[in-house]
Tab-separated table of C-alpha atoms and ligand atoms in Angstrom:
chain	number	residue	atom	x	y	z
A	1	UNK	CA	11.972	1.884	11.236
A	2	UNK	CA	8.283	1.743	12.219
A	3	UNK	CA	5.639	1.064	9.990
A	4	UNK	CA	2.366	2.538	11.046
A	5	UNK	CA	-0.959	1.698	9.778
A	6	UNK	CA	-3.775	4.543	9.574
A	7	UNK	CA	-7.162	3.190	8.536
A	8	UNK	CA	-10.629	4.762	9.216
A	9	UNK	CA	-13.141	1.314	8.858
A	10	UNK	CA	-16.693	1.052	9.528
A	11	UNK	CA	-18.084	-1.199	12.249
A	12	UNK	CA	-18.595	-4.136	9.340
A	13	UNK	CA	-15.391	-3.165	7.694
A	14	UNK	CA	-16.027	-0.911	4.539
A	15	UNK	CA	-13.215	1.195	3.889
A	16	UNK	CA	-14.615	2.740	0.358
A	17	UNK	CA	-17.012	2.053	-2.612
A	18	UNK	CA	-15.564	2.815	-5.611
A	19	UNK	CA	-12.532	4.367	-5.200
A	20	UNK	CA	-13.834	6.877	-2.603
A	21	UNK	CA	-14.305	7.340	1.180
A	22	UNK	CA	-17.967	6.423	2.330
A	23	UNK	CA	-18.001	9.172	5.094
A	24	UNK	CA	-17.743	12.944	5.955
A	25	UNK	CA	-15.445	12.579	9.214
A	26	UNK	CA	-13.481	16.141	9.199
A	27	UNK	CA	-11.940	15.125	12.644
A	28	UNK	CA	-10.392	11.683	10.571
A	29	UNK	CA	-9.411	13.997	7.945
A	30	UNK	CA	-7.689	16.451	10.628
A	31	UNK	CA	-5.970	13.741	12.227
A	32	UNK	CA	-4.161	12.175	9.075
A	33	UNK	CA	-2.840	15.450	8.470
A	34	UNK	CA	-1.542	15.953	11.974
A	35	UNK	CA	0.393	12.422	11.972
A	36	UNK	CA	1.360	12.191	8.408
A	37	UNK	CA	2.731	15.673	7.700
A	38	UNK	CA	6.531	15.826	6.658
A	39	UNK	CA	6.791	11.952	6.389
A	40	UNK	CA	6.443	8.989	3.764
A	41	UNK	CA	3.054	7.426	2.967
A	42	UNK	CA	2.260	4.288	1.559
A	43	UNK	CA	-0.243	3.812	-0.763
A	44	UNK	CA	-1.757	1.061	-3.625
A	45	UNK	CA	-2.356	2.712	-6.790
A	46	UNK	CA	-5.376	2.655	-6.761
A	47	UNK	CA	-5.492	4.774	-3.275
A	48	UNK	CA	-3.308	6.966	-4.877
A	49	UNK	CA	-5.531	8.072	-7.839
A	50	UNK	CA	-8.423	8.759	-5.678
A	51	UNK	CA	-6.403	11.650	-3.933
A	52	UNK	CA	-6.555	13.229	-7.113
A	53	UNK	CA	-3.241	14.408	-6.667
A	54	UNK	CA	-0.334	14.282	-4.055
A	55	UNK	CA	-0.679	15.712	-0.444
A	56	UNK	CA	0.957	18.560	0.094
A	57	UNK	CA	4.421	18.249	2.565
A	58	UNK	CA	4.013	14.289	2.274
A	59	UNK	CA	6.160	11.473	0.071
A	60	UNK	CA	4.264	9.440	-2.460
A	61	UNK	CA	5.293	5.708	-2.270
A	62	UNK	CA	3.041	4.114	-4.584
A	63	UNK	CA	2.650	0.532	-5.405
A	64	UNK	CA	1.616	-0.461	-8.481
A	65	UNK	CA	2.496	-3.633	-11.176
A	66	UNK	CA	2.133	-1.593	-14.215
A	67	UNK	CA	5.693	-1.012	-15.221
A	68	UNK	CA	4.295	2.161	-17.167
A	69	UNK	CA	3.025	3.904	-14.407
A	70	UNK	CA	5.447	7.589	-13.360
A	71	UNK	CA	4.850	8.897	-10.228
A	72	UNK	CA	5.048	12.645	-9.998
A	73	UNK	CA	7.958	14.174	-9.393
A	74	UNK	CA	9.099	14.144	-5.621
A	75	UNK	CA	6.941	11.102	-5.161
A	76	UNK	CA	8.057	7.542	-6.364
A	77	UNK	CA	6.376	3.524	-7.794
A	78	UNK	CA	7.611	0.458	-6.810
A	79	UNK	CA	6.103	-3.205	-8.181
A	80	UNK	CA	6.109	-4.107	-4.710
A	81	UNK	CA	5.563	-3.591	-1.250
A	82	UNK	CA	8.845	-5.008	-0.339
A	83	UNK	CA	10.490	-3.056	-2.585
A	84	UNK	CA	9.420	-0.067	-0.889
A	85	UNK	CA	9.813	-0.836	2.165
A	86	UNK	CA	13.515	-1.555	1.228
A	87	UNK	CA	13.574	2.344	-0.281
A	88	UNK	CA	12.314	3.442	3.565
A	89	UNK	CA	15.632	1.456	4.917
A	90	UNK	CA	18.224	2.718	2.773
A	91	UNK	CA	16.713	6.179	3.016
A	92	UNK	CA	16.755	5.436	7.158
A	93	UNK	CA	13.247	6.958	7.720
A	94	UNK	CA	12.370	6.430	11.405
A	95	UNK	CA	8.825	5.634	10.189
A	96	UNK	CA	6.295	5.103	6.978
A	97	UNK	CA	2.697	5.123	7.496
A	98	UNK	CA	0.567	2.588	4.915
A	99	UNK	CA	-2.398	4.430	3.865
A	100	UNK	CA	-4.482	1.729	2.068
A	101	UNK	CA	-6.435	0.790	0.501
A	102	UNK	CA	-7.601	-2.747	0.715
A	103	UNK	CA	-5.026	-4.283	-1.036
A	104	UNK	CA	-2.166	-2.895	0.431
A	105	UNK	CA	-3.287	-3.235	4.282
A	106	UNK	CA	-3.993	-7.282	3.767
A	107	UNK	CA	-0.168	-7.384	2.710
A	108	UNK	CA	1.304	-5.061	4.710
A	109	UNK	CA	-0.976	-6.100	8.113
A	110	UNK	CA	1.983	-8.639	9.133
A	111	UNK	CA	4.827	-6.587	8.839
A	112	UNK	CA	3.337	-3.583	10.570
A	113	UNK	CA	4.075	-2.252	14.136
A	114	UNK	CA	1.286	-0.273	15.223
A	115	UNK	CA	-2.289	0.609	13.706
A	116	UNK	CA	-3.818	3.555	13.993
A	117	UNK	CA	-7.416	3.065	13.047
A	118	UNK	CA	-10.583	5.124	13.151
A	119	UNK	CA	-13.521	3.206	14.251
A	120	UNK	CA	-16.704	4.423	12.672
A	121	UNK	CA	-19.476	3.328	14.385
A	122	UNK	CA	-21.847	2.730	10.978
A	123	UNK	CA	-22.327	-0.049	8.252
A	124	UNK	CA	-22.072	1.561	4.880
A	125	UNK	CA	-22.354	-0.208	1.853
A	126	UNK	CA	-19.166	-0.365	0.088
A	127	UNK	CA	-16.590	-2.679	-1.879
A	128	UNK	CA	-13.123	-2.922	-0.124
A	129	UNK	CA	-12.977	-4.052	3.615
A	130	UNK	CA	-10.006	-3.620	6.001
A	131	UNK	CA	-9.009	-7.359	7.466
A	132	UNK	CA	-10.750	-8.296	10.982
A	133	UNK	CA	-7.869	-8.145	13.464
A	134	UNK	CA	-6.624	-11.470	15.905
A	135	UNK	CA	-7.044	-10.552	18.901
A	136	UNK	CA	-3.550	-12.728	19.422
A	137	UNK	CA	-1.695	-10.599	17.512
A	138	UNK	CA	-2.945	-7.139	18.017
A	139	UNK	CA	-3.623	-5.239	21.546
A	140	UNK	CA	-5.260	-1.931	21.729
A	141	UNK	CA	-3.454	0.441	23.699
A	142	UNK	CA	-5.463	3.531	23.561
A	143	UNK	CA	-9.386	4.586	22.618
A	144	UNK	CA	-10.606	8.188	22.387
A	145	UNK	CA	-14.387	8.154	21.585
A	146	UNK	CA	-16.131	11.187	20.141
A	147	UNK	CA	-20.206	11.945	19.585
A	148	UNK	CA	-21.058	12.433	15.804
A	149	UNK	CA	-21.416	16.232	14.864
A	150	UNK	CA	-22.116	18.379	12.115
A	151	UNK	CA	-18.707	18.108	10.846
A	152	UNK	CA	-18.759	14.009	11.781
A	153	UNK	CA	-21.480	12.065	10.162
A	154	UNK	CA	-21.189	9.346	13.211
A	155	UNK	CA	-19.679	8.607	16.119
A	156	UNK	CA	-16.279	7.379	16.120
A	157	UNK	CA	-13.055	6.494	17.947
A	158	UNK	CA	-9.441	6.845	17.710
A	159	UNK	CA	-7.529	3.782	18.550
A	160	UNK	CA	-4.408	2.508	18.360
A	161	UNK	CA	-3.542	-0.927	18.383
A	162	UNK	CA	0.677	-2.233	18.982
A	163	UNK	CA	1.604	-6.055	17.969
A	164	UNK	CA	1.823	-7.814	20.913
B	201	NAP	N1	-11.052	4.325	4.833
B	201	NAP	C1	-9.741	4.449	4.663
B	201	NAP	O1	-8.987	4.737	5.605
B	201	NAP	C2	-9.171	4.254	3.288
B	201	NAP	C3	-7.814	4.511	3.047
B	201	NAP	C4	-7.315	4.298	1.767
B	201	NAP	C5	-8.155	3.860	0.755
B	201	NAP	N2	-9.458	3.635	1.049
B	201	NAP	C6	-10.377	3.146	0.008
B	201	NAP	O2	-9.885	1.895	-0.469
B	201	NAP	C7	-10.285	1.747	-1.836
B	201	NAP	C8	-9.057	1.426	-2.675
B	201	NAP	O3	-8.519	0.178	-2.234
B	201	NAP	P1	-8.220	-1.026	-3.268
B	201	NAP	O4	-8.019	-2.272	-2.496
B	201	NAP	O5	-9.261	-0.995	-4.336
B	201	NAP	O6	-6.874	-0.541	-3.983
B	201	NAP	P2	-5.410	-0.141	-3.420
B	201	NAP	O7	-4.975	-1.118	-2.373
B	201	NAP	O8	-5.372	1.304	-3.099
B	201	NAP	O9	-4.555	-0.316	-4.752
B	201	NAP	C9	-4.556	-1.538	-5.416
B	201	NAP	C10	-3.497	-1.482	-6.510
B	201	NAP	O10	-2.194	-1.500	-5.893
B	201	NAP	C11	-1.313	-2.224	-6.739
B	201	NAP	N3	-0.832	-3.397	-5.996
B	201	NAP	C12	-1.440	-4.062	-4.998
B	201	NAP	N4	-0.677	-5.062	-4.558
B	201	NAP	C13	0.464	-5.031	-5.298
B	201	NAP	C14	1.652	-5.795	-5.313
B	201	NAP	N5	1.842	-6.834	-4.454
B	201	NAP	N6	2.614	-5.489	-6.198
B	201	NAP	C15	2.464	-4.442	-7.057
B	201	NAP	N7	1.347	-3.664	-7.099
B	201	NAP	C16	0.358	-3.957	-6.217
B	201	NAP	C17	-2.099	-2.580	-7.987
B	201	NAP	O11	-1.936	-1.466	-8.845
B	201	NAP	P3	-2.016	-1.593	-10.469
B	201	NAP	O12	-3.439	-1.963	-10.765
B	201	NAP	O13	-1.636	-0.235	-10.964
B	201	NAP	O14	-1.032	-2.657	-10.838
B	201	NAP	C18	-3.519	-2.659	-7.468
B	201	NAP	O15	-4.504	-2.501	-8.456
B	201	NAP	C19	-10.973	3.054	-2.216
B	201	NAP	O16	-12.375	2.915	-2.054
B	201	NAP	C20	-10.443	4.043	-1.204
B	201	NAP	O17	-11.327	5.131	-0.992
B	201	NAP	C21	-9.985	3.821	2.277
């Protein structure tokens, strides 16, 4: 199974101020949906509550310690990241993507195989960062640059990275 990062991070990090996106990128928001349609997505609880609710045609694999928490039908917690990762096995999924947010991506950076991550060339404020990548671990395979526009508030690029 491959486990597939998808971040959109600013040029100094910032991923989201308080418990929202720092950005209007429609392109971003077009390209999630293209690649994550139909499959399983990763997510820290926290991630999850600022959808708001679950995705439409997606699988809601939340992570959370609060042994209260019920995920909405269709959609399922684990108190770990292992744990769900196991699920993903046993249920033979050919690949998960980890959504965020900053929690999540520091632990599941090691055991992922490829990132897909929007650059965006700007440095919001904010208060959760994605981690800065080594170079000795992570080669980028493919960039796609675009010009801000009305519907993109800056420039950005689409690049995917694959563990060396
Ligand atoms: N730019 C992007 O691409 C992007 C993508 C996603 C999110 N974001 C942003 O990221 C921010 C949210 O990130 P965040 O770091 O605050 O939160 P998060 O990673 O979404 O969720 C953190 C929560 O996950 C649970 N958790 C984390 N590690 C765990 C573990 N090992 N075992 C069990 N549960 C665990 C805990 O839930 P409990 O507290 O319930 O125990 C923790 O509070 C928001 O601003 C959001 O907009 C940005």
């Amino acid at each position: 199974m491959k486990i597939i990062l998808l971040v959109a991070k600013a040029t100094n990090q910032v991923i989201g101020k308080d418990n929202q996106l720092v950005w209007k990128l429609s392109a971003d928001l077009k390209r999630f949906k293209n690649l994550t349609t139909g499959h399983h997505l990763l997510m820290g609880r926290k991630t999850f509550e600022s959808l708001g609710r679950p995705l439409p045609n997606r699988t809601h694999l939340i992570i959370t310690r609060n042994p209260d928490f019920v995920a909405p039908e269709g959609h399922f917690a684990f108190h770990s990241v292992e744990d769900a990762i196991i699920y993903c096995t046993k249920h033979q999924l050919d690949k998960v993507f980890v959504i965020g947010g900053g929690e999540i991506y520091k632990e599941t950076l090691p055991l992922c195989d490829t990132l897909e991550i929007t650059e965006v060339e700007a440095s919001p404020e904010g208060d959760t960062v994605f981690p800065v990548l080594d170079p000795q671990i992570w080669k980028e395979k493919e960039r796609e640059e675009f010009a801000a526009d009305e519907n993109n508030e800056y420039p950005y690029a689409f690049v995917t990275y694959e563990k060396r």
